[in-house]
Short mmCIF file of C-alpha atoms and ligand atoms in Angstrom, two decimals:
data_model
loop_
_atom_site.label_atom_id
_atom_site.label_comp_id
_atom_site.label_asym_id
_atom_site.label_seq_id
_atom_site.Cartn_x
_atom_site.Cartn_y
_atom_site.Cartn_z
CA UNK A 1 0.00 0.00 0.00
CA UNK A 2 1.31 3.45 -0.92
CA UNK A 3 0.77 6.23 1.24
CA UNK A 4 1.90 8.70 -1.78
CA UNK A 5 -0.51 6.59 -4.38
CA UNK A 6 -3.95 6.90 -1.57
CA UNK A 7 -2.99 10.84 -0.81
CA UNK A 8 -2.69 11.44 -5.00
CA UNK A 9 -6.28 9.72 -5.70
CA UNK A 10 -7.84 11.44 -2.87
CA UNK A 11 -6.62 14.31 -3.74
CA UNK A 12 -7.84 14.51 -7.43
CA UNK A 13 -11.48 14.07 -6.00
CA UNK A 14 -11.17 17.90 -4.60
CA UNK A 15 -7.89 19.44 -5.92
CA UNK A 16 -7.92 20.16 -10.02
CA UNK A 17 -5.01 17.14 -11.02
CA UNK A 18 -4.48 16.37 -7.23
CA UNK A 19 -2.25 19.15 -7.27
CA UNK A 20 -1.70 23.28 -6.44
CA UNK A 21 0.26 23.62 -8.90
CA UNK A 22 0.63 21.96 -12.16
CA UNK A 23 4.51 20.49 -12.53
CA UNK A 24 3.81 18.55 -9.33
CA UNK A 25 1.64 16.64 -11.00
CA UNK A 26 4.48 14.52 -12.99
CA UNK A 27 2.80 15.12 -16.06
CA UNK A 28 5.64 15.36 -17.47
CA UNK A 29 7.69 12.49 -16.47
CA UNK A 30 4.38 10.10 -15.72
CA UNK A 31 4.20 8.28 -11.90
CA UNK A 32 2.66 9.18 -8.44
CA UNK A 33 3.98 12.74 -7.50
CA UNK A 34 5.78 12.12 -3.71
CA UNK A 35 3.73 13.84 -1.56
CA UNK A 36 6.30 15.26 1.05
CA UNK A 37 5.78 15.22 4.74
CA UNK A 38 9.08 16.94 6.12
CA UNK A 39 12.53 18.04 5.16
CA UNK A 40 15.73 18.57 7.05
CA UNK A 41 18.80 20.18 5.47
CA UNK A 42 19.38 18.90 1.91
CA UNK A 43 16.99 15.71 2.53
CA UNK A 44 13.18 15.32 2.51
CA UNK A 45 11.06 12.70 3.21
CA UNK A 46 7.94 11.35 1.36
CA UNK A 47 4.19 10.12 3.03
CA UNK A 48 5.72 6.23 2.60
CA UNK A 49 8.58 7.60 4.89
CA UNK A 50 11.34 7.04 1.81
CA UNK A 51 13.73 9.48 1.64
CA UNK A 52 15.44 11.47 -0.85
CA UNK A 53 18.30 14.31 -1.73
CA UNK A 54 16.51 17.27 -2.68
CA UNK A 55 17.61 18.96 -5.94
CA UNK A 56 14.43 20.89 -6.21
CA UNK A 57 14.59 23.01 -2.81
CA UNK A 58 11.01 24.45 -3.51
CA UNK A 59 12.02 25.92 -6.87
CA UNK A 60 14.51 27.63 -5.47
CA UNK A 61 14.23 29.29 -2.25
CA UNK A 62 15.32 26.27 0.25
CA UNK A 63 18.82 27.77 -0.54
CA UNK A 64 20.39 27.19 3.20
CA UNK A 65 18.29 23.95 3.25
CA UNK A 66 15.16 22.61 4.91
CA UNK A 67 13.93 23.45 8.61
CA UNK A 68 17.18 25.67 8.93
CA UNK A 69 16.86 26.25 12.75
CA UNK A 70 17.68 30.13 12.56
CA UNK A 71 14.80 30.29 9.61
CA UNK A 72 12.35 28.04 11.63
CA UNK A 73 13.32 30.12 14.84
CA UNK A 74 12.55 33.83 13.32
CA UNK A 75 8.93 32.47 12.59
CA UNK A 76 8.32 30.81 15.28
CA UNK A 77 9.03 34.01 17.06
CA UNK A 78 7.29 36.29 14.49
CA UNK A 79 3.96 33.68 14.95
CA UNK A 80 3.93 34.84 18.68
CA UNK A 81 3.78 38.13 17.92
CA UNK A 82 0.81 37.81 15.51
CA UNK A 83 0.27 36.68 12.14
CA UNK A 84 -0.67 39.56 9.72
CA UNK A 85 -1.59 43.24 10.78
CA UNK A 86 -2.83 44.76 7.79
CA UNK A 87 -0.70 48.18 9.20
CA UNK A 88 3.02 48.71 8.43
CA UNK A 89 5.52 46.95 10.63
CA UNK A 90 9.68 47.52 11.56
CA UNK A 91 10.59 44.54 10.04
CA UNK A 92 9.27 44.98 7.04
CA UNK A 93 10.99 48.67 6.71
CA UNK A 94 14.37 46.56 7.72
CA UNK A 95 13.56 43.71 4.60
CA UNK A 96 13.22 46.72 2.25
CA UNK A 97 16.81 48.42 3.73
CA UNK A 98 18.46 45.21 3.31
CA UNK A 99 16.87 44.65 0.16
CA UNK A 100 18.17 48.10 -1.66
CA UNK A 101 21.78 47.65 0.20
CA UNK A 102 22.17 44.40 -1.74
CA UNK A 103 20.79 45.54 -5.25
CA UNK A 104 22.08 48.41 -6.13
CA UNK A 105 19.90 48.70 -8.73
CA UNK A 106 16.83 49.65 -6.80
CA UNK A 107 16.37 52.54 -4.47
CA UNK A 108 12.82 51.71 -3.67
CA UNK A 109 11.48 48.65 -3.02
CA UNK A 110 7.85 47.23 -2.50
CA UNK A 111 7.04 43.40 -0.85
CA UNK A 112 4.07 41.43 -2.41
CA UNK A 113 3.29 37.73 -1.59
CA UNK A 114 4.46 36.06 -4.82
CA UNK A 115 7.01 36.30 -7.94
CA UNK A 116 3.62 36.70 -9.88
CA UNK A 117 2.62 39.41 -8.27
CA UNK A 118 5.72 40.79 -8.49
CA UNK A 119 6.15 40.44 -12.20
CA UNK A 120 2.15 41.60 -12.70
CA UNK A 121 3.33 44.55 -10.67
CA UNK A 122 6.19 45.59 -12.28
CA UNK A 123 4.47 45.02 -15.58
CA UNK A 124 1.48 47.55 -14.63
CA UNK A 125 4.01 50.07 -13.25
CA UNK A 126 6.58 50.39 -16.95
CA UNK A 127 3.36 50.96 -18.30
CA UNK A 128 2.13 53.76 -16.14
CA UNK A 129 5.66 55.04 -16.32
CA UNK A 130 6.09 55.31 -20.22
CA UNK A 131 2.48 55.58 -21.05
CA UNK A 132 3.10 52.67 -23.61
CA UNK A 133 1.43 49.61 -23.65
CA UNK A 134 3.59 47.08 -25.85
CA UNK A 135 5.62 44.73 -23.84
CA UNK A 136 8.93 42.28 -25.10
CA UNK A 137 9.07 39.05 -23.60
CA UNK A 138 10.94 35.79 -24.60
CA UNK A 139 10.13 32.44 -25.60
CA UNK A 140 10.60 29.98 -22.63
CA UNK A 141 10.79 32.83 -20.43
CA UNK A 142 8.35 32.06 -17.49
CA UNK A 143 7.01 35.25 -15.09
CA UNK A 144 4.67 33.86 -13.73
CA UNK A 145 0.40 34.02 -14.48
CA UNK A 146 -0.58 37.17 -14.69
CA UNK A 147 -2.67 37.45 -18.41
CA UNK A 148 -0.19 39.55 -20.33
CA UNK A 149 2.66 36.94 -19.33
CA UNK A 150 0.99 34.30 -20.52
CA UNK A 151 1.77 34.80 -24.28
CA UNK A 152 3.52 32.90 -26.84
CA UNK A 153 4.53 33.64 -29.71
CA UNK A 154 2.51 35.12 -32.76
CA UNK A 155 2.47 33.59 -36.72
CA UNK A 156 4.95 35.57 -37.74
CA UNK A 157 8.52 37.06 -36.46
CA UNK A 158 8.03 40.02 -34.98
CA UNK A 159 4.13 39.56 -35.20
CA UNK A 160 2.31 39.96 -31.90
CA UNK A 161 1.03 37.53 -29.24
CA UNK A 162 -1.39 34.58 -28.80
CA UNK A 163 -2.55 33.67 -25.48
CA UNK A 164 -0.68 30.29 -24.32
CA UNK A 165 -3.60 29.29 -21.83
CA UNK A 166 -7.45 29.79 -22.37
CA UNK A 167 -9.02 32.48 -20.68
CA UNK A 168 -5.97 35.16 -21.63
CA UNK A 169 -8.14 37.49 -24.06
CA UNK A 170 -6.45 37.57 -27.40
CA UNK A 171 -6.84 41.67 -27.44
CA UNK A 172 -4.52 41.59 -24.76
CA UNK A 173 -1.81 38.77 -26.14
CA UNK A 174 -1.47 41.75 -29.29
CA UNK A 175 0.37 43.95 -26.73
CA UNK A 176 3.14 41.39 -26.14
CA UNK A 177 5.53 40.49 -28.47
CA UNK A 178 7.69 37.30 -27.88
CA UNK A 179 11.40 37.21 -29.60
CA UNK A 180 14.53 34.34 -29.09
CA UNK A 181 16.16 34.30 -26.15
CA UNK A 182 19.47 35.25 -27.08
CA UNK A 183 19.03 36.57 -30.34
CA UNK A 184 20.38 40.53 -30.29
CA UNK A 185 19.52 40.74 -34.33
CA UNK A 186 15.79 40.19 -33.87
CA UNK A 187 15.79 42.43 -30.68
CA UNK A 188 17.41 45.40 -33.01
CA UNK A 189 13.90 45.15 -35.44
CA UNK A 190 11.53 45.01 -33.26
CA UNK A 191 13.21 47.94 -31.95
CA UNK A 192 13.20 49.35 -35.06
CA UNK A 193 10.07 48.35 -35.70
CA UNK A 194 7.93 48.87 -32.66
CA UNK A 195 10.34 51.03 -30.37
CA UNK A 196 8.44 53.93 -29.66
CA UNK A 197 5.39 52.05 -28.03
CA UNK A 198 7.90 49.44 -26.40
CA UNK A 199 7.25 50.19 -22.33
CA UNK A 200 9.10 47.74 -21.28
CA UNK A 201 11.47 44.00 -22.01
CA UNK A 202 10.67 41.59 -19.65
CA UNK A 203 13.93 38.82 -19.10
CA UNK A 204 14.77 36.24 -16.73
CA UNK A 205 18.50 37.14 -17.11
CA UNK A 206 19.62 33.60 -16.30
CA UNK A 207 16.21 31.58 -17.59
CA UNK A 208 15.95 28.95 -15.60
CA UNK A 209 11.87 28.06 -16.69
CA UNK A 210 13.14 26.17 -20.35
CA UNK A 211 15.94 24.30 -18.06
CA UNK A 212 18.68 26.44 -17.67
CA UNK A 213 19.80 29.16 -19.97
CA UNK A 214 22.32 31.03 -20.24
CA UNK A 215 22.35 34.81 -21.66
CA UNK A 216 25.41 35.31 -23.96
CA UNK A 217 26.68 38.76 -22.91
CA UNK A 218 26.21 40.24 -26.45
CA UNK A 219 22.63 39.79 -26.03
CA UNK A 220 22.30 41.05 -22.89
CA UNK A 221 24.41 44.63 -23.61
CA UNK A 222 21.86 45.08 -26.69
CA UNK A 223 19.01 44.41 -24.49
CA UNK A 224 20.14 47.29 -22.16
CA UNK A 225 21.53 49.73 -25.22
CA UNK A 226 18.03 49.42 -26.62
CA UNK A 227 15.91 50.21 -23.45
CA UNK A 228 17.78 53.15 -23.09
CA UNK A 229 18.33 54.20 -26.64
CA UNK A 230 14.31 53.99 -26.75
CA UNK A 231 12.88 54.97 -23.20
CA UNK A 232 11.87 51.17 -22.74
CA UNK A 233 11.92 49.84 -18.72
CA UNK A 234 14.27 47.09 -19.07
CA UNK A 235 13.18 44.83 -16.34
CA UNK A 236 14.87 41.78 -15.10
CA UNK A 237 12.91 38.83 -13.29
CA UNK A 238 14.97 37.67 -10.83
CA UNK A 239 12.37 35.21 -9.11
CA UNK A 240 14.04 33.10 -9.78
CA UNK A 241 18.25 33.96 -9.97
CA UNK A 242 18.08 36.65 -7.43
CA UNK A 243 20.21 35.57 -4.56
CA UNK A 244 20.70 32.19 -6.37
CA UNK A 245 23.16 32.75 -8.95
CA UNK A 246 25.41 35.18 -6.46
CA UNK A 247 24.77 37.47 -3.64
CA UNK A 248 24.41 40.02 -6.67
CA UNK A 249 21.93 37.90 -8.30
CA UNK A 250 22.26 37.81 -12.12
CA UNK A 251 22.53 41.49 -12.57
CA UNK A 252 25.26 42.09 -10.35
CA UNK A 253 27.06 38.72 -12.02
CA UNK A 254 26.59 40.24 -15.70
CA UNK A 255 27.32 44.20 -14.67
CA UNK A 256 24.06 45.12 -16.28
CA UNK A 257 21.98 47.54 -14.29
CA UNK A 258 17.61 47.19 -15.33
CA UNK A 259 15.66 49.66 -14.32
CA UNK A 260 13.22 47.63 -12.18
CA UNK A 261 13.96 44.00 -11.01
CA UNK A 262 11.62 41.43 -9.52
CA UNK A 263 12.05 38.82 -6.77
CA UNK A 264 9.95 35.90 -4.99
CA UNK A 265 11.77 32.41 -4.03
CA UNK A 266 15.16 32.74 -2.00
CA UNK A 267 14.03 36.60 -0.49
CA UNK A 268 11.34 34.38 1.47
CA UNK A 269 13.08 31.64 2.70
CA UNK A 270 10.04 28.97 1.94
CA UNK A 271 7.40 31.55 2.66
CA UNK A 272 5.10 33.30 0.21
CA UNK A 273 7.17 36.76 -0.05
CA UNK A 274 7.74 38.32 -3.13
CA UNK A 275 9.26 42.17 -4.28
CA UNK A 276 9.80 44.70 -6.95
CA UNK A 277 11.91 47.62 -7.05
CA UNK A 278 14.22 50.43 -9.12
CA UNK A 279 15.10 53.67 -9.56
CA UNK A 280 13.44 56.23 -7.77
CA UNK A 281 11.76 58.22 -10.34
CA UNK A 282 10.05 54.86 -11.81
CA UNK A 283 8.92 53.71 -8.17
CA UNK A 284 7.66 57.07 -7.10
CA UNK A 285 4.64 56.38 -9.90
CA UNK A 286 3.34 53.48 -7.43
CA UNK A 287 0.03 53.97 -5.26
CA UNK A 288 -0.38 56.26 -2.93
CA UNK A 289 2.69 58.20 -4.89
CA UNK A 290 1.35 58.07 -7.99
CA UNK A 291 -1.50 57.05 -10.07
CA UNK A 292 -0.23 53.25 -10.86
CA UNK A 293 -2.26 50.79 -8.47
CA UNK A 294 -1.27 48.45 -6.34
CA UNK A 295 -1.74 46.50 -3.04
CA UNK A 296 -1.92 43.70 -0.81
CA UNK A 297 -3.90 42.38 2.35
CA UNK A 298 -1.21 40.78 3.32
CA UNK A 299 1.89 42.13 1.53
CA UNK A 300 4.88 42.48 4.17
CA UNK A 301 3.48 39.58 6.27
CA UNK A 302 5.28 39.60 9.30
CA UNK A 303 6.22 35.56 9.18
CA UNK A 304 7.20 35.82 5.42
CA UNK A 305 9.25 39.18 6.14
CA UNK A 306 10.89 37.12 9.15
CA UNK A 307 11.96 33.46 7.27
CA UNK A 308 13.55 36.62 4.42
CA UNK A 309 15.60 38.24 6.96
CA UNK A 310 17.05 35.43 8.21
CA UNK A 311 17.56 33.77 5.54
CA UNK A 312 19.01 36.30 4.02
CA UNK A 313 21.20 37.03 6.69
CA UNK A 314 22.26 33.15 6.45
CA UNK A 315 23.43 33.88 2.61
CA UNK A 316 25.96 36.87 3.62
CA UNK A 317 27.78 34.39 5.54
CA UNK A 318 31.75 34.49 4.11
CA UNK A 319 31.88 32.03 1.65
CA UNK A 320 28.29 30.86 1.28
CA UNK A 321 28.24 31.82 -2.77
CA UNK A 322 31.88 29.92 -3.09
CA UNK A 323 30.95 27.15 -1.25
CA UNK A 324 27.14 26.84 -3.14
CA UNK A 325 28.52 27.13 -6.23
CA UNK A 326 31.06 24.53 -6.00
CA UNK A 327 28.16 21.91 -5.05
CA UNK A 328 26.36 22.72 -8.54
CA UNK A 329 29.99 22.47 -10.50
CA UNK A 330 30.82 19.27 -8.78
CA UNK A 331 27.03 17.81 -9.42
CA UNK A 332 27.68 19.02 -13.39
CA UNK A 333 31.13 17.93 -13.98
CA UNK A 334 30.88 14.71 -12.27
CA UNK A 335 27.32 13.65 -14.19
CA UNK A 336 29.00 14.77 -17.14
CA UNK A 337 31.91 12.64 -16.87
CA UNK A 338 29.95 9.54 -15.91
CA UNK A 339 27.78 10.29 -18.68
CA UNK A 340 30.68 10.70 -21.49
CA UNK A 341 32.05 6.77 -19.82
CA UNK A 342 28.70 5.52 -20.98
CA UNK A 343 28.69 7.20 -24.34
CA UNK A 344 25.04 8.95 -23.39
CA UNK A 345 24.20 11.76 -24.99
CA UNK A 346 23.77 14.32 -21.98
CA UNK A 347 25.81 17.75 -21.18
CA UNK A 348 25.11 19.68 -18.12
CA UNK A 349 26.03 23.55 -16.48
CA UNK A 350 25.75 25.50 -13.67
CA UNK A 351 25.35 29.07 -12.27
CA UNK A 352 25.73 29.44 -8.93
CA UNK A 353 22.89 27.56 -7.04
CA UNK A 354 20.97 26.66 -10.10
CA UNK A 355 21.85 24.16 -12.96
CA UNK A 356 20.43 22.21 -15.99
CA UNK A 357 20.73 19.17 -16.96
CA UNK A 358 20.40 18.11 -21.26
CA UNK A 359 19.85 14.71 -22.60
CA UNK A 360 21.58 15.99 -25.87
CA UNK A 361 25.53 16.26 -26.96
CA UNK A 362 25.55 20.54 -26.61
CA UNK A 363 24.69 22.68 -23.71
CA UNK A 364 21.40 24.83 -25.48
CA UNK A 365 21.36 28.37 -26.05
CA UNK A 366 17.50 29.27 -26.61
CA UNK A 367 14.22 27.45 -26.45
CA UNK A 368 14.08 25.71 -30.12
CA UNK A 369 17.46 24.03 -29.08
CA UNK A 370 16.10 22.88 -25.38
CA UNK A 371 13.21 21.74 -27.02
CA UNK A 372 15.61 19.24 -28.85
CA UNK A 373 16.59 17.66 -25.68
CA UNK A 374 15.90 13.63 -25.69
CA UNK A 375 12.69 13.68 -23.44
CA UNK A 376 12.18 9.97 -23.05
CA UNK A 377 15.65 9.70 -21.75
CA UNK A 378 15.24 12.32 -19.37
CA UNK A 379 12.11 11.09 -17.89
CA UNK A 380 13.56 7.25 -17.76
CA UNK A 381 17.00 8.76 -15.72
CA UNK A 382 14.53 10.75 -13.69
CA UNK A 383 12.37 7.54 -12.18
CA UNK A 384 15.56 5.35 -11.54
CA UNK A 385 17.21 8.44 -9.95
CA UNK A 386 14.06 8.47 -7.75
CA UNK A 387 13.79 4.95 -6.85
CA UNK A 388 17.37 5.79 -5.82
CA UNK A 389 16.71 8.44 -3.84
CA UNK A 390 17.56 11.39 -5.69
CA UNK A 391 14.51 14.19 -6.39
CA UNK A 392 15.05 15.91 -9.59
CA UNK A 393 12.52 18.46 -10.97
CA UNK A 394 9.98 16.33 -12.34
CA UNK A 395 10.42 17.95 -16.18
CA UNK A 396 13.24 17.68 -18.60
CA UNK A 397 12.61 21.38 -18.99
CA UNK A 398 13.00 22.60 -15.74
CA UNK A 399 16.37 23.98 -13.62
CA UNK A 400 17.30 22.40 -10.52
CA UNK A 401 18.62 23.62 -7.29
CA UNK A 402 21.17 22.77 -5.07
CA UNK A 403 21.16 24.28 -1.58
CA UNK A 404 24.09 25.06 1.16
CA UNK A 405 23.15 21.97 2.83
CA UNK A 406 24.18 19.23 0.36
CA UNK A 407 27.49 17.71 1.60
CA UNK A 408 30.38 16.25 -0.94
CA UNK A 409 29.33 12.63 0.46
CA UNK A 410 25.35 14.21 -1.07
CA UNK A 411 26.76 14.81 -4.49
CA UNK A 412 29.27 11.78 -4.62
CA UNK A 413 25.84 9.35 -3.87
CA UNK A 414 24.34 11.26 -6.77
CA UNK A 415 26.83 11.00 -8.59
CA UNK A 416 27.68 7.15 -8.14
CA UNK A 417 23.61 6.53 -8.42
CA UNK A 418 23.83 8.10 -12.05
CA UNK A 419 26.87 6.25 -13.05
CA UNK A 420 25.13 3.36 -12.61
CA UNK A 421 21.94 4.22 -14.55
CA UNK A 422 24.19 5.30 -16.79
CA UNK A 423 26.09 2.20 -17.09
CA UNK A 424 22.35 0.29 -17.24
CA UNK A 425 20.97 2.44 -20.09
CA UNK A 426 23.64 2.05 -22.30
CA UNK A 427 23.88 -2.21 -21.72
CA UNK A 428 19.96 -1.84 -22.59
C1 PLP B 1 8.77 31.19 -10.06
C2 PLP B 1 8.90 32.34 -10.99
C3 PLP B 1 7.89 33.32 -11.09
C4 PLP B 1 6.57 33.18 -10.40
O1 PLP B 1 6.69 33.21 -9.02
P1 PLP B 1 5.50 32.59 -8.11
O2 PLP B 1 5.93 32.87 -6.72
O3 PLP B 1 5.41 31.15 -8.47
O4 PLP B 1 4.25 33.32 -8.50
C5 PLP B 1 8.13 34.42 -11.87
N1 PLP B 1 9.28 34.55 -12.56
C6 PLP B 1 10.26 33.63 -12.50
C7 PLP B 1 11.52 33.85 -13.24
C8 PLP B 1 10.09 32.49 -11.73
O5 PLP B 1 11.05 31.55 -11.72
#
């Protein structure tokens, strides 16, 4: 009897697909999702009570590992002192200083509850700012669900949107336009093209929602040149890479300065927390400023603001960033060296806390070539690296996650696990 298989068919009774959101349900990769009943460190521990290295971490914000007892000990302590207040608090005001000391870009930030409403925000507020409604996005970029987000691309290059999920009216898919990821020609005409009504280029400037990609630094400097050159917000969505990739997050790694960046994930420490922010003159157009809207019953919750401070307070430890980074290299070059012994197509790379992993002989550089990726193999290393104990994202197009509390003995099971499936794939 499976604990994991009762608690997935009760839940599809009540829950849409058993799940709250859709990747848990290993559509993807087929099977009975683990439905997780704790996690310590780098480890969690499924409803049958097997347990497995985590190389998911949430999506990201488990960076200093599960149940950290400083993290677990700020909320605990917040949750005495009341859960939500609806009125500003101190901490919240201390979030937002240590927020705008570490990004240099922003000199005004504002907390939400999720990277969507973050993105969403920041979206609404380039907008308001330029008075333009046409937005740049890029194909395989993910910012979460807000309508205009949800976009892919039109007929034609350089055509406008279609919605990528029902319900997104099409009238509002033809204000987004949806170029390559890493393509700088294609970005210079629709510039030329559409520049004056761009408001703003939405990027994740390490995407890590099509596996992992990497932005070649060509691409990026046109990206910025054009903003500028045109009065476009240049905003980068760092849900995702912010405090992942470096202390910096990807901006600070690349030297490229956006004029309005989003977070959600690691700035929460496991808690719904999300934030955008900039320069002054853009932020100063937000409600009760200015005339763009926004709000939140509970935006700056006092347990989410607590789990961010202390986490983030964790990552400044000397080191952290040297020592994180090291894990994901070590993870990369060692699957990619057991992979090359068994002649298996598969590459992998990693940026900071975040890597990908490619059942094909190059590392990708854009969605088309992701998309090329050997699926089926991906999804068959996946299951025997679960019944091994090893939780990968459940997706061949997803990034995973390593966090501070994954020990060389962690990575050198993973490692000697995959050499062996490996090994077993290529005997047939
Ligand atoms: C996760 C993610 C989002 C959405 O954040 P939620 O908290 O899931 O709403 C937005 N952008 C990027 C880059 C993300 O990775």
């Amino acid at each position: 009897m499976s604990r994991n298989l009762d608690l997935f068919t009760r839940a599809q009774q009540t829950i849409p697909g058993g799940v709250n959101s859709p990747v848990r349900a290993f559509g993807s990769v087929g099977g009975t999702p683990r439905f997780i009943q704790r996690g310590q460190g780098a480890r969690i521990w499924d409803s049958d009570d097997n347990s497995y290295l985590d190389y998911v971490g949430s999506w990201g914000p488990i960076i200093v590992g599960h149940a950290h007892p400083d993290v677990v000990r700020a909320v605990q302590e917040a949750t005495a002192r009341g859960l939500s207040f609806g009125a500003p608090t101190a901490a919240e005001v201390e979030l937002a200083e240590e927020l705008v000391r570490l990004v240099p870009s922003m000199d005004m930030v504002r907390l939400v509850s999720s990277g969507t409403e973050a993105t969403m925000s920041a979206i609404r507020l380039a907008r308001g700012f330029t008075g333009r409604d046409t937005l740049i996005k890029f194909e395989g970029c993910y910012h979460g669900h807000s309508d205009s987000l949800l976009v892919k691309a039109g007929s034609g290059m350089l055509t406008f949107g279609n919605p990528s999920s029902a319900g997104v009216p099409a009238d509002l898919a033809q204000h987004t336009l949806v170029l390559d990821y890493n393509n700088p020609q294609q970005l210079r005409d629709a510039f030329a093209r559409h520049g004056d009504q761009i408001a703003c280029v939405i990027i994740e400037p390490v995407a890590g929602n099509m596996n992992l990609i990497r932005p070649t630094t060509e691409f990026l400097q046109t990206l910025r040149t054009l903003c500028t050159q045109h009065g476009s917000v240049l905003i980068f969505d760092e849900v995702m890479t912010g405090f992942r990739v470096g202390l910096g997050s990807a901006q600070g790694l690349f030297g490229i300065t956006p004029d309005l960046s989003t977070f959600g994930k690691v700035i929460g420490g496991g808690m719904p927390l999300g934030a955008f922010g900039g320069r002054r003159e853009i932020m100063q157009k937000i409600a009760p400023l200015g005339p763009v809207y926004q709000a939140g019953t509970l935006s700056g919750n006092p347990l989410s603001v607590a789990a961010g401070l202390a986490q983030l307070k964790l990552i400044q430890a000397p080191g952290f960033y040297e020592q994180l980074s090291a894990t994901a290299q070590a993870l990369c070059a060692g699957l990619t060296k057991a992979a090359q012994a068994h002649q298996v197509d598969f590459c992998a790379q990693a940026v900071g806390g975040m890597f990908g992993l490619y059942f094909r002989r190059a590392i990708p550089g854009n969605y088309a070539e992701v998309m090329s990726c050997d699926k089926d193999a991906f999804n068959r290393f996946f299951h025997a690296m679960l019944d091994a104990g090893h939780y990968l994202a459940p997706s061949a197009f997803e990034a995973g996650f390593v966090c501070a509390a994954h020990t060389e003995a962690d990575i050198a099971s993973t490692l000697a696990a995959a050499g062996e499936i490996f090994a077993r794939s290529t005997r047939g």
